[in-house]
mmCIF file with all atom_site columns, C-alpha atoms and ligand atoms in Angstrom:
data_model
loop_
_atom_site.group_PDB
_atom_site.id
_atom_site.type_symbol
_atom_site.label_atom_id
_atom_site.label_alt_id
_atom_site.label_comp_id
_atom_site.label_asym_id
_atom_site.label_entity_id
_atom_site.label_seq_id
_atom_site.pdbx_PDB_ins_code
_atom_site.Cartn_x
_atom_site.Cartn_y
_atom_site.Cartn_z
_atom_site.occupancy
_atom_site.B_iso_or_equiv
_atom_site.pdbx_formal_charge
_atom_site.auth_seq_id
_atom_site.auth_comp_id
_atom_site.auth_asym_id
_atom_site.auth_atom_id
_atom_site.pdbx_PDB_model_num
ATOM   1   C CA  . MET A 1 1   ? 7.899   25.619 10.895 1.00 53.00 ? 1   MET A CA  1
ATOM   2   C CA  . ASP A 1 2   ? 11.362  26.290 12.233 1.00 63.00 ? 2   ASP A CA  1
ATOM   3   C CA  . LYS A 1 3   ? 11.357  25.251 15.490 1.00 87.00 ? 3   LYS A CA  1
ATOM   4   C CA  . LYS A 1 4   ? 8.779   22.963 17.527 1.00 96.00 ? 4   LYS A CA  1
ATOM   5   C CA  . LEU A 1 5   ? 5.578   24.101 19.150 1.00 98.00 ? 5   LEU A CA  1
ATOM   6   C CA  . ALA A 1 6   ? 5.896   23.415 22.713 1.00 98.00 ? 6   ALA A CA  1
ATOM   7   C CA  . ILE A 1 7   ? 2.871   22.483 24.696 1.00 98.00 ? 7   ILE A CA  1
ATOM   8   C CA  . ALA A 1 8   ? 2.551   22.192 28.269 1.00 99.00 ? 8   ALA A CA  1
ATOM   9   C CA  . VAL A 1 9   ? 0.080   19.467 29.270 1.00 99.00 ? 9   VAL A CA  1
ATOM   10  C CA  . ILE A 1 10  ? -0.988  20.459 32.901 1.00 99.00 ? 10  ILE A CA  1
ATOM   11  C CA  . ALA A 1 11  ? -2.634  17.982 35.215 1.00 98.00 ? 11  ALA A CA  1
ATOM   12  C CA  . GLY A 1 12  ? -5.120  19.222 37.466 1.00 98.00 ? 12  GLY A CA  1
ATOM   13  C CA  . THR A 1 13  ? -4.595  17.520 41.022 1.00 98.00 ? 13  THR A CA  1
ATOM   14  C CA  . THR A 1 14  ? -2.101  16.400 43.546 1.00 98.00 ? 14  THR A CA  1
ATOM   15  C CA  . ARG A 1 15  ? -4.792  14.154 45.229 1.00 98.00 ? 15  ARG A CA  1
ATOM   16  C CA  . VAL A 1 16  ? -3.027  10.988 46.202 1.00 98.00 ? 16  VAL A CA  1
ATOM   17  C CA  . GLN A 1 17  ? -5.336  8.139  44.609 1.00 97.00 ? 17  GLN A CA  1
ATOM   18  C CA  . ARG A 1 18  ? -6.202  10.813 41.751 1.00 98.00 ? 18  ARG A CA  1
ATOM   19  C CA  . GLU A 1 19  ? -6.895  8.671  38.635 1.00 98.00 ? 19  GLU A CA  1
ATOM   20  C CA  . SER A 1 20  ? -7.037  11.813 36.243 1.00 98.00 ? 20  SER A CA  1
ATOM   21  C CA  . ILE A 1 21  ? -3.420  11.747 35.990 1.00 98.00 ? 21  ILE A CA  1
ATOM   22  C CA  . LYS A 1 22  ? -3.945  8.566  33.805 1.00 98.00 ? 22  LYS A CA  1
ATOM   23  C CA  . ALA A 1 23  ? -5.754  10.890 31.577 1.00 98.00 ? 23  ALA A CA  1
ATOM   24  C CA  . ALA A 1 24  ? -2.948  13.557 31.515 1.00 98.00 ? 24  ALA A CA  1
ATOM   25  C CA  . HIS A 1 25  ? -0.491  11.165 30.473 1.00 98.00 ? 25  HIS A CA  1
ATOM   26  C CA  . TYR A 1 26  ? -2.778  10.042 27.626 1.00 98.00 ? 26  TYR A CA  1
ATOM   27  C CA  . VAL A 1 27  ? -2.966  13.302 26.384 1.00 98.00 ? 27  VAL A CA  1
ATOM   28  C CA  . ALA A 1 28  ? 0.864   13.917 26.371 1.00 98.00 ? 28  ALA A CA  1
ATOM   29  C CA  . GLU A 1 29  ? 1.074   10.634 24.812 1.00 98.00 ? 29  GLU A CA  1
ATOM   30  C CA  . VAL A 1 30  ? -1.132  11.655 21.788 1.00 98.00 ? 30  VAL A CA  1
ATOM   31  C CA  . GLY A 1 31  ? 0.600   15.032 21.574 1.00 98.00 ? 31  GLY A CA  1
ATOM   32  C CA  . ARG A 1 32  ? 4.264   13.281 21.515 1.00 98.00 ? 32  ARG A CA  1
ATOM   33  C CA  . ALA A 1 33  ? 3.206   11.445 18.815 1.00 98.00 ? 33  ALA A CA  1
ATOM   34  C CA  . LEU A 1 34  ? 2.359   14.545 16.378 1.00 98.00 ? 34  LEU A CA  1
ATOM   35  C CA  . PRO A 1 35  ? 5.013   16.375 14.201 1.00 97.00 ? 35  PRO A CA  1
ATOM   36  C CA  . ASP A 1 36  ? 6.687   19.288 15.293 1.00 97.00 ? 36  ASP A CA  1
ATOM   37  C CA  . VAL A 1 37  ? 5.321   19.446 18.704 1.00 98.00 ? 37  VAL A CA  1
ATOM   38  C CA  . GLU A 1 38  ? 7.232   19.094 22.187 1.00 98.00 ? 38  GLU A CA  1
ATOM   39  C CA  . ILE A 1 39  ? 5.288   18.465 25.175 1.00 98.00 ? 39  ILE A CA  1
ATOM   40  C CA  . ILE A 1 40  ? 6.230   19.782 28.512 1.00 98.00 ? 40  ILE A CA  1
ATOM   41  C CA  . PHE A 1 41  ? 4.480   17.402 31.360 1.00 98.00 ? 41  PHE A CA  1
ATOM   42  C CA  . VAL A 1 42  ? 3.215   19.558 34.452 1.00 98.00 ? 42  VAL A CA  1
ATOM   43  C CA  . ASP A 1 43  ? 2.428   17.964 37.456 1.00 98.00 ? 43  ASP A CA  1
ATOM   44  C CA  . PRO A 1 44  ? 1.308   20.169 40.317 1.00 98.00 ? 44  PRO A CA  1
ATOM   45  C CA  . LYS A 1 45  ? 3.066   17.808 42.753 1.00 98.00 ? 45  LYS A CA  1
ATOM   46  C CA  . ASP A 1 46  ? 6.137   18.900 41.580 1.00 98.00 ? 46  ASP A CA  1
ATOM   47  C CA  . PHE A 1 47  ? 5.821   22.341 42.343 1.00 97.00 ? 47  PHE A CA  1
ATOM   48  C CA  . ASN A 1 48  ? 7.208   24.628 45.742 1.00 95.00 ? 48  ASN A CA  1
ATOM   49  C CA  . LEU A 1 49  ? 4.223   27.144 45.644 1.00 96.00 ? 49  LEU A CA  1
ATOM   50  C CA  . PRO A 1 50  ? 3.858   28.344 49.504 1.00 89.00 ? 50  PRO A CA  1
ATOM   51  C CA  . GLY A 1 51  ? 1.125   30.859 50.079 1.00 93.00 ? 51  GLY A CA  1
ATOM   52  C CA  . ASP A 1 52  ? -1.134  32.413 47.587 1.00 96.00 ? 52  ASP A CA  1
ATOM   53  C CA  . GLY A 1 53  ? -0.711  34.899 44.499 1.00 95.00 ? 53  GLY A CA  1
ATOM   54  C CA  . ASN A 1 54  ? 2.063   35.700 42.011 1.00 95.00 ? 54  ASN A CA  1
ATOM   55  C CA  . ASP A 1 55  ? 4.427   37.722 43.821 1.00 95.00 ? 55  ASP A CA  1
ATOM   56  C CA  . PRO A 1 56  ? 8.038   36.695 43.499 1.00 93.00 ? 56  PRO A CA  1
ATOM   57  C CA  . GLU A 1 57  ? 8.015   34.615 46.834 1.00 93.00 ? 57  GLU A CA  1
ATOM   58  C CA  . GLY A 1 58  ? 4.580   33.064 45.458 1.00 91.00 ? 58  GLY A CA  1
ATOM   59  C CA  . LYS A 1 59  ? 6.363   31.787 42.558 1.00 96.00 ? 59  LYS A CA  1
ATOM   60  C CA  . ASP A 1 60  ? 8.276   28.269 41.842 1.00 97.00 ? 60  ASP A CA  1
ATOM   61  C CA  . PRO A 1 61  ? 10.902  29.112 39.011 1.00 97.00 ? 61  PRO A CA  1
ATOM   62  C CA  . LYS A 1 62  ? 10.681  26.027 37.492 1.00 98.00 ? 62  LYS A CA  1
ATOM   63  C CA  . TYR A 1 63  ? 6.952   26.751 36.721 1.00 98.00 ? 63  TYR A CA  1
ATOM   64  C CA  . THR A 1 64  ? 8.156   30.216 35.560 1.00 98.00 ? 64  THR A CA  1
ATOM   65  C CA  . ASP A 1 65  ? 10.336  28.943 32.976 1.00 98.00 ? 65  ASP A CA  1
ATOM   66  C CA  . ILE A 1 66  ? 8.085   26.215 31.898 1.00 98.00 ? 66  ILE A CA  1
ATOM   67  C CA  . THR A 1 67  ? 5.271   29.205 31.077 1.00 98.00 ? 67  THR A CA  1
ATOM   68  C CA  . ALA A 1 68  ? 7.702   31.418 29.606 1.00 98.00 ? 68  ALA A CA  1
ATOM   69  C CA  . ARG A 1 69  ? 8.776   28.871 26.939 1.00 98.00 ? 69  ARG A CA  1
ATOM   70  C CA  . ALA A 1 70  ? 5.193   27.388 26.269 1.00 98.00 ? 70  ALA A CA  1
ATOM   71  C CA  . ASP A 1 71  ? 3.858   28.105 23.113 1.00 98.00 ? 71  ASP A CA  1
ATOM   72  C CA  . ALA A 1 72  ? 0.009   26.467 24.203 1.00 98.00 ? 72  ALA A CA  1
ATOM   73  C CA  . PHE A 1 73  ? -1.338  24.725 27.109 1.00 99.00 ? 73  PHE A CA  1
ATOM   74  C CA  . PHE A 1 74  ? -3.403  21.526 27.531 1.00 99.00 ? 74  PHE A CA  1
ATOM   75  C CA  . ILE A 1 75  ? -5.070  21.197 31.042 1.00 98.00 ? 75  ILE A CA  1
ATOM   76  C CA  . VAL A 1 76  ? -6.261  18.166 32.157 1.00 98.00 ? 76  VAL A CA  1
ATOM   77  C CA  . THR A 1 77  ? -8.637  18.736 35.512 1.00 98.00 ? 77  THR A CA  1
ATOM   78  C CA  . PRO A 1 78  ? -10.951 16.572 37.194 1.00 98.00 ? 78  PRO A CA  1
ATOM   79  C CA  . GLU A 1 79  ? -14.250 18.285 38.630 1.00 98.00 ? 79  GLU A CA  1
ATOM   80  C CA  . TYR A 1 80  ? -14.284 18.739 42.124 1.00 98.00 ? 80  TYR A CA  1
ATOM   81  C CA  . ASN A 1 81  ? -17.724 19.815 43.624 1.00 98.00 ? 81  ASN A CA  1
ATOM   82  C CA  . HIS A 1 82  ? -18.552 21.350 40.177 1.00 98.00 ? 82  HIS A CA  1
ATOM   83  C CA  . SER A 1 83  ? -15.198 23.188 39.629 1.00 98.00 ? 83  SER A CA  1
ATOM   84  C CA  . PHE A 1 84  ? -11.354 22.246 39.323 1.00 98.00 ? 84  PHE A CA  1
ATOM   85  C CA  . PRO A 1 85  ? -9.062  21.519 42.440 1.00 98.00 ? 85  PRO A CA  1
ATOM   86  C CA  . GLY A 1 86  ? -7.484  24.182 44.566 1.00 98.00 ? 86  GLY A CA  1
ATOM   87  C CA  . SER A 1 87  ? -4.012  23.140 43.617 1.00 98.00 ? 87  SER A CA  1
ATOM   88  C CA  . LEU A 1 88  ? -4.665  23.671 40.126 1.00 98.00 ? 88  LEU A CA  1
ATOM   89  C CA  . LYS A 1 89  ? -6.075  27.137 40.826 1.00 98.00 ? 89  LYS A CA  1
ATOM   90  C CA  . ARG A 1 90  ? -2.772  27.669 42.852 1.00 98.00 ? 90  ARG A CA  1
ATOM   91  C CA  . LEU A 1 91  ? -0.933  26.723 40.340 1.00 98.00 ? 91  LEU A CA  1
ATOM   92  C CA  . LEU A 1 92  ? -2.268  28.673 37.454 1.00 98.00 ? 92  LEU A CA  1
ATOM   93  C CA  . ASP A 1 93  ? -2.268  31.858 39.605 1.00 98.00 ? 93  ASP A CA  1
ATOM   94  C CA  . SER A 1 94  ? 1.362   31.905 40.222 1.00 98.00 ? 94  SER A CA  1
ATOM   95  C CA  . GLU A 1 95  ? 2.017   33.512 37.192 1.00 98.00 ? 95  GLU A CA  1
ATOM   96  C CA  . LEU A 1 96  ? 0.139   35.918 34.560 1.00 97.00 ? 96  LEU A CA  1
ATOM   97  C CA  . GLU A 1 97  ? 2.228   37.668 31.822 1.00 97.00 ? 97  GLU A CA  1
ATOM   98  C CA  . ASN A 1 98  ? 3.646   34.401 30.551 1.00 98.00 ? 98  ASN A CA  1
ATOM   99  C CA  . TYR A 1 99  ? 0.215   33.266 29.523 1.00 98.00 ? 99  TYR A CA  1
ATOM   100 C CA  . ILE A 1 100 ? -1.101  36.390 27.908 1.00 98.00 ? 100 ILE A CA  1
ATOM   101 C CA  . HIS A 1 101 ? -2.272  35.555 24.224 1.00 98.00 ? 101 HIS A CA  1
ATOM   102 C CA  . LYS A 1 102 ? -1.320  32.113 24.306 1.00 98.00 ? 102 LYS A CA  1
ATOM   103 C CA  . PRO A 1 103 ? -4.033  29.144 23.826 1.00 98.00 ? 103 PRO A CA  1
ATOM   104 C CA  . VAL A 1 104 ? -5.245  26.649 26.111 1.00 98.00 ? 104 VAL A CA  1
ATOM   105 C CA  . ALA A 1 105 ? -7.408  23.245 25.573 1.00 98.00 ? 105 ALA A CA  1
ATOM   106 C CA  . ILE A 1 106 ? -9.136  21.850 28.429 1.00 98.00 ? 106 ILE A CA  1
ATOM   107 C CA  . ALA A 1 107 ? -9.997  18.075 28.674 1.00 98.00 ? 107 ALA A CA  1
ATOM   108 C CA  . GLY A 1 108 ? -12.190 17.315 32.204 1.00 98.00 ? 108 GLY A CA  1
ATOM   109 C CA  . ALA A 1 109 ? -12.188 13.746 33.827 1.00 98.00 ? 109 ALA A CA  1
ATOM   110 C CA  . SER A 1 110 ? -14.894 12.527 36.702 1.00 98.00 ? 110 SER A CA  1
ATOM   111 C CA  . ASN A 1 111 ? -15.943 9.060  38.150 1.00 98.00 ? 111 ASN A CA  1
ATOM   112 C CA  . GLY A 1 112 ? -19.233 9.481  36.453 1.00 97.00 ? 112 GLY A CA  1
ATOM   113 C CA  . SER A 1 113 ? -20.778 10.244 33.069 1.00 96.00 ? 113 SER A CA  1
ATOM   114 C CA  . TRP A 1 114 ? -20.151 13.900 32.377 1.00 96.00 ? 114 TRP A CA  1
ATOM   115 C CA  . GLY A 1 115 ? -16.574 13.459 32.463 1.00 97.00 ? 115 GLY A CA  1
ATOM   116 C CA  . GLY A 1 116 ? -15.863 16.819 34.219 1.00 97.00 ? 116 GLY A CA  1
ATOM   117 C CA  . VAL A 1 117 ? -17.882 19.125 31.991 1.00 98.00 ? 117 VAL A CA  1
ATOM   118 C CA  . ARG A 1 118 ? -18.719 21.402 35.086 1.00 98.00 ? 118 ARG A CA  1
ATOM   119 C CA  . GLY A 1 119 ? -15.130 21.521 35.928 1.00 98.00 ? 119 GLY A CA  1
ATOM   120 C CA  . VAL A 1 120 ? -14.173 22.483 32.403 1.00 98.00 ? 120 VAL A CA  1
ATOM   121 C CA  . GLU A 1 121 ? -16.769 25.200 32.358 1.00 98.00 ? 121 GLU A CA  1
ATOM   122 C CA  . ALA A 1 122 ? -15.288 26.479 35.340 1.00 98.00 ? 122 ALA A CA  1
ATOM   123 C CA  . LEU A 1 123 ? -11.727 26.691 34.347 1.00 98.00 ? 123 LEU A CA  1
ATOM   124 C CA  . VAL A 1 124 ? -12.639 28.730 31.342 1.00 98.00 ? 124 VAL A CA  1
ATOM   125 C CA  . THR A 1 125 ? -13.978 31.911 33.293 1.00 97.00 ? 125 THR A CA  1
ATOM   126 C CA  . SER A 1 126 ? -10.603 31.832 35.168 1.00 98.00 ? 126 SER A CA  1
ATOM   127 C CA  . VAL A 1 127 ? -8.211  31.048 32.234 1.00 98.00 ? 127 VAL A CA  1
ATOM   128 C CA  . ARG A 1 128 ? -9.785  34.254 30.541 1.00 98.00 ? 128 ARG A CA  1
ATOM   129 C CA  . GLU A 1 129 ? -8.842  36.320 33.416 1.00 98.00 ? 129 GLU A CA  1
ATOM   130 C CA  . MET A 1 130 ? -5.215  35.050 32.712 1.00 98.00 ? 130 MET A CA  1
ATOM   131 C CA  . GLY A 1 131 ? -4.877  36.224 29.217 1.00 98.00 ? 131 GLY A CA  1
ATOM   132 C CA  . LEU A 1 132 ? -5.089  32.429 28.181 1.00 98.00 ? 132 LEU A CA  1
ATOM   133 C CA  . VAL A 1 133 ? -7.115  31.866 24.991 1.00 98.00 ? 133 VAL A CA  1
ATOM   134 C CA  . ALA A 1 134 ? -9.606  29.049 25.466 1.00 98.00 ? 134 ALA A CA  1
ATOM   135 C CA  . THR A 1 135 ? -10.301 26.710 22.527 1.00 98.00 ? 135 THR A CA  1
ATOM   136 C CA  . PHE A 1 136 ? -13.987 25.150 21.856 1.00 95.00 ? 136 PHE A CA  1
ATOM   137 C CA  . THR A 1 137 ? -12.964 21.641 21.424 1.00 95.00 ? 137 THR A CA  1
ATOM   138 C CA  . SER A 1 138 ? -12.677 20.183 24.972 1.00 94.00 ? 138 SER A CA  1
ATOM   139 C CA  . ALA A 1 139 ? -11.730 16.321 25.393 1.00 97.00 ? 139 ALA A CA  1
ATOM   140 C CA  . TYR A 1 140 ? -13.402 14.238 28.209 1.00 98.00 ? 140 TYR A CA  1
ATOM   141 C CA  . PHE A 1 141 ? -12.458 11.446 30.311 1.00 98.00 ? 141 PHE A CA  1
ATOM   142 C CA  . PRO A 1 142 ? -16.298 10.141 31.673 1.00 98.00 ? 142 PRO A CA  1
ATOM   143 C CA  . ARG A 1 143 ? -15.548 7.180  34.151 1.00 98.00 ? 143 ARG A CA  1
ATOM   144 C CA  . VAL A 1 144 ? -11.940 7.606  34.168 1.00 98.00 ? 144 VAL A CA  1
ATOM   145 C CA  . GLN A 1 145 ? -11.382 5.219  36.571 1.00 98.00 ? 145 GLN A CA  1
ATOM   146 C CA  . ASP A 1 146 ? -12.774 2.476  33.929 1.00 98.00 ? 146 ASP A CA  1
ATOM   147 C CA  . MET A 1 147 ? -10.928 3.696  31.239 1.00 98.00 ? 147 MET A CA  1
ATOM   148 C CA  . PHE A 1 148 ? -7.354  2.752  31.585 1.00 98.00 ? 148 PHE A CA  1
ATOM   149 C CA  . ASP A 1 149 ? -5.637  -0.487 32.625 1.00 97.00 ? 149 ASP A CA  1
ATOM   150 C CA  . GLU A 1 150 ? -3.161  -1.081 35.577 1.00 93.00 ? 150 GLU A CA  1
ATOM   151 C CA  . THR A 1 151 ? -0.480  -0.134 33.716 1.00 95.00 ? 151 THR A CA  1
ATOM   152 C CA  . GLY A 1 152 ? -2.156  3.202  32.544 1.00 95.00 ? 152 GLY A CA  1
ATOM   153 C CA  . LYS A 1 153 ? -2.740  2.320  28.853 1.00 97.00 ? 153 LYS A CA  1
ATOM   154 C CA  . ILE A 1 154 ? -5.962  2.978  27.658 1.00 98.00 ? 154 ILE A CA  1
ATOM   155 C CA  . LYS A 1 155 ? -8.481  0.190  27.034 1.00 98.00 ? 155 LYS A CA  1
ATOM   156 C CA  . PRO A 1 156 ? -9.586  -0.789 23.740 1.00 98.00 ? 156 PRO A CA  1
ATOM   157 C CA  . ASP A 1 157 ? -13.162 -0.050 24.005 1.00 98.00 ? 157 ASP A CA  1
ATOM   158 C CA  . VAL A 1 158 ? -12.662 3.678  24.483 1.00 98.00 ? 158 VAL A CA  1
ATOM   159 C CA  . GLU A 1 159 ? -9.185  3.934  22.763 1.00 98.00 ? 159 GLU A CA  1
ATOM   160 C CA  . GLU A 1 160 ? -10.594 5.175  19.411 1.00 98.00 ? 160 GLU A CA  1
ATOM   161 C CA  . ARG A 1 161 ? -13.213 7.463  20.475 1.00 98.00 ? 161 ARG A CA  1
ATOM   162 C CA  . THR A 1 162 ? -10.749 9.260  23.171 1.00 98.00 ? 162 THR A CA  1
ATOM   163 C CA  . HIS A 1 163 ? -7.677  9.521  20.706 1.00 98.00 ? 163 HIS A CA  1
ATOM   164 C CA  . LYS A 1 164 ? -10.308 11.144 17.944 1.00 98.00 ? 164 LYS A CA  1
ATOM   165 C CA  . ASN A 1 165 ? -11.401 13.577 20.787 1.00 98.00 ? 165 ASN A CA  1
ATOM   166 C CA  . VAL A 1 166 ? -8.125  14.303 22.123 1.00 98.00 ? 166 VAL A CA  1
ATOM   167 C CA  . THR A 1 167 ? -6.495  14.979 18.661 1.00 98.00 ? 167 THR A CA  1
ATOM   168 C CA  . GLY A 1 168 ? -9.384  16.990 17.885 1.00 98.00 ? 168 GLY A CA  1
ATOM   169 C CA  . ALA A 1 169 ? -8.736  19.109 20.630 1.00 98.00 ? 169 ALA A CA  1
ATOM   170 C CA  . TYR A 1 170 ? -5.065  19.489 19.752 1.00 98.00 ? 170 TYR A CA  1
ATOM   171 C CA  . ASN A 1 171 ? -5.699  20.334 15.894 1.00 98.00 ? 171 ASN A CA  1
ATOM   172 C CA  . GLU A 1 172 ? -7.395  23.338 17.009 1.00 98.00 ? 172 GLU A CA  1
ATOM   173 C CA  . LEU A 1 173 ? -4.986  24.134 19.895 1.00 98.00 ? 173 LEU A CA  1
ATOM   174 C CA  . ILE A 1 174 ? -2.010  24.069 17.445 1.00 98.00 ? 174 ILE A CA  1
ATOM   175 C CA  . TRP A 1 175 ? -3.973  26.278 14.893 1.00 98.00 ? 175 TRP A CA  1
ATOM   176 C CA  . MET A 1 176 ? -4.367  28.402 17.645 1.00 98.00 ? 176 MET A CA  1
ATOM   177 C CA  . ALA A 1 177 ? -0.954  28.301 18.628 1.00 98.00 ? 177 ALA A CA  1
ATOM   178 C CA  . LYS A 1 178 ? 0.283   29.149 15.185 1.00 98.00 ? 178 LYS A CA  1
ATOM   179 C CA  . THR A 1 179 ? -2.119  31.985 14.918 1.00 98.00 ? 179 THR A CA  1
ATOM   180 C CA  . LEU A 1 180 ? -1.517  33.705 18.367 1.00 98.00 ? 180 LEU A CA  1
ATOM   181 C CA  . GLY A 1 181 ? 2.268   32.835 17.928 1.00 98.00 ? 181 GLY A CA  1
ATOM   182 C CA  . TRP A 1 182 ? 2.292   35.081 14.833 1.00 97.00 ? 182 TRP A CA  1
ATOM   183 C CA  . GLY A 1 183 ? 0.205   37.746 16.276 1.00 97.00 ? 183 GLY A CA  1
ATOM   184 C CA  . ARG A 1 184 ? 2.564   38.042 19.610 1.00 97.00 ? 184 ARG A CA  1
ATOM   185 C CA  . GLN A 1 185 ? 5.608   38.113 17.334 1.00 96.00 ? 185 GLN A CA  1
ATOM   186 C CA  . ASN A 1 186 ? 3.874   40.924 14.734 1.00 97.00 ? 186 ASN A CA  1
ATOM   187 C CA  . LEU A 1 187 ? 1.263   42.978 16.227 1.00 94.00 ? 187 LEU A CA  1
ATOM   188 C CA  . PRO A 1 188 ? 2.070   45.507 18.967 1.00 85.00 ? 188 PRO A CA  1
ATOM   189 C CA  . ARG A 1 189 ? 0.116   44.807 22.239 1.00 82.00 ? 189 ARG A CA  1
ATOM   190 C CA  . GLU A 1 190 ? -2.428  47.440 23.010 1.00 72.00 ? 190 GLU A CA  1
HETATM 191 C C1  . FMN B 2 .   ? -13.059 16.559 46.449 1.00 67.90 ? 201 FMN B C1  1
HETATM 192 C C2  . FMN B 2 .   ? -13.616 15.862 45.375 1.00 67.90 ? 201 FMN B C2  1
HETATM 193 C C3  . FMN B 2 .   ? -14.782 16.382 44.623 1.00 67.90 ? 201 FMN B C3  1
HETATM 194 C C4  . FMN B 2 .   ? -15.364 15.906 43.882 1.00 67.90 ? 201 FMN B C4  1
HETATM 195 N N1  . FMN B 2 .   ? -16.811 16.290 42.859 1.00 67.90 ? 201 FMN B N1  1
HETATM 196 C C5  . FMN B 2 .   ? -16.892 15.842 42.143 1.00 67.90 ? 201 FMN B C5  1
HETATM 197 C C6  . FMN B 2 .   ? -18.172 16.429 41.366 1.00 67.90 ? 201 FMN B C6  1
HETATM 198 O O1  . FMN B 2 .   ? -18.573 17.544 41.384 1.00 67.90 ? 201 FMN B O1  1
HETATM 199 N N2  . FMN B 2 .   ? -18.307 16.144 39.897 1.00 67.90 ? 201 FMN B N2  1
HETATM 200 C C7  . FMN B 2 .   ? -17.965 14.798 39.775 1.00 67.90 ? 201 FMN B C7  1
HETATM 201 O O2  . FMN B 2 .   ? -18.397 14.186 38.781 1.00 67.90 ? 201 FMN B O2  1
HETATM 202 N N3  . FMN B 2 .   ? -17.180 14.092 40.116 1.00 67.90 ? 201 FMN B N3  1
HETATM 203 C C8  . FMN B 2 .   ? -16.082 14.546 41.433 1.00 67.90 ? 201 FMN B C8  1
HETATM 204 N N4  . FMN B 2 .   ? -15.359 14.055 42.401 1.00 67.90 ? 201 FMN B N4  1
HETATM 205 C C9  . FMN B 2 .   ? -14.897 12.783 41.574 1.00 67.90 ? 201 FMN B C9  1
HETATM 206 C C10 . FMN B 2 .   ? -13.947 12.736 40.818 1.00 67.90 ? 201 FMN B C10 1
HETATM 207 O O3  . FMN B 2 .   ? -14.578 13.003 39.439 1.00 67.90 ? 201 FMN B O3  1
HETATM 208 C C11 . FMN B 2 .   ? -13.087 11.366 40.551 1.00 67.90 ? 201 FMN B C11 1
HETATM 209 O O4  . FMN B 2 .   ? -12.512 11.389 41.857 1.00 67.90 ? 201 FMN B O4  1
HETATM 210 C C12 . FMN B 2 .   ? -12.138 11.184 39.720 1.00 67.90 ? 201 FMN B C12 1
HETATM 211 O O5  . FMN B 2 .   ? -11.688 9.845  39.653 1.00 67.90 ? 201 FMN B O5  1
HETATM 212 C C13 . FMN B 2 .   ? -11.638 12.373 38.863 1.00 67.90 ? 201 FMN B C13 1
HETATM 213 O O6  . FMN B 2 .   ? -10.906 12.818 40.084 1.00 67.90 ? 201 FMN B O6  1
HETATM 214 P P1  . FMN B 2 .   ? -9.559  12.375 40.525 1.00 67.90 ? 201 FMN B P1  1
HETATM 215 O O7  . FMN B 2 .   ? -8.293  12.830 39.678 1.00 67.90 ? 201 FMN B O7  1
HETATM 216 O O8  . FMN B 2 .   ? -8.849  13.037 41.805 1.00 67.90 ? 201 FMN B O8  1
HETATM 217 O O9  . FMN B 2 .   ? -9.521  10.917 40.380 1.00 67.90 ? 201 FMN B O9  1
HETATM 218 C C14 . FMN B 2 .   ? -14.746 14.608 43.367 1.00 67.90 ? 201 FMN B C14 1
HETATM 219 C C15 . FMN B 2 .   ? -13.605 14.082 43.847 1.00 67.90 ? 201 FMN B C15 1
HETATM 220 C C16 . FMN B 2 .   ? -13.330 14.637 44.832 1.00 67.90 ? 201 FMN B C16 1
HETATM 221 C C17 . FMN B 2 .   ? -11.868 14.308 45.417 1.00 67.90 ? 201 FMN B C17 1
#
């Protein structure tokens, strides 16, 4: 491959005491260890998005640049009221054209045993309307508050299964990024 695949890992919430940020950093760390991959970490706290929508005044140029450069996205969302956080929706809504026919993997996090599965499923509906192509290998962080130590390092009892789960999600995402990247370059859009 001539250039590294740029994968934007997007954290899903701005909540001050957020636990899922540790899962997002872990997903980024696993990605950085993969060959020919560049990880761009996206924290919704770092963007200025006044108002709603994707008009020029409703965008943050920093996020526009990241979405233009990204070959793929990996969103790590907590589940809030059986869906995903409003701040994640606001960030995602601010762009459209830069997403079209690019793949997205989704990981869920929750403080219970389901791992945010309803947040993941709710997000699939929205990303499809944005032109993103959702992969079917999800990753889950159940009881996310117990999965990492105080330094953010994953605990040994959950490391193997989580690493396998996240790596599987990357494998499919990378395959999709290469396939869709070829398609965007070589096949005119209808
Ligand atoms: C507004 C709000 C709504 C929530 N709703 C759910 C829910 O529907 N299902 C669930 O399993 N956990 C729910 N949680 C708990 C989260 O799973 C928990 O906070 C977990 O640590 C991940 O979110 P965090 O990154 O904000 O910490 C909710 C948390 C908040 C703040």
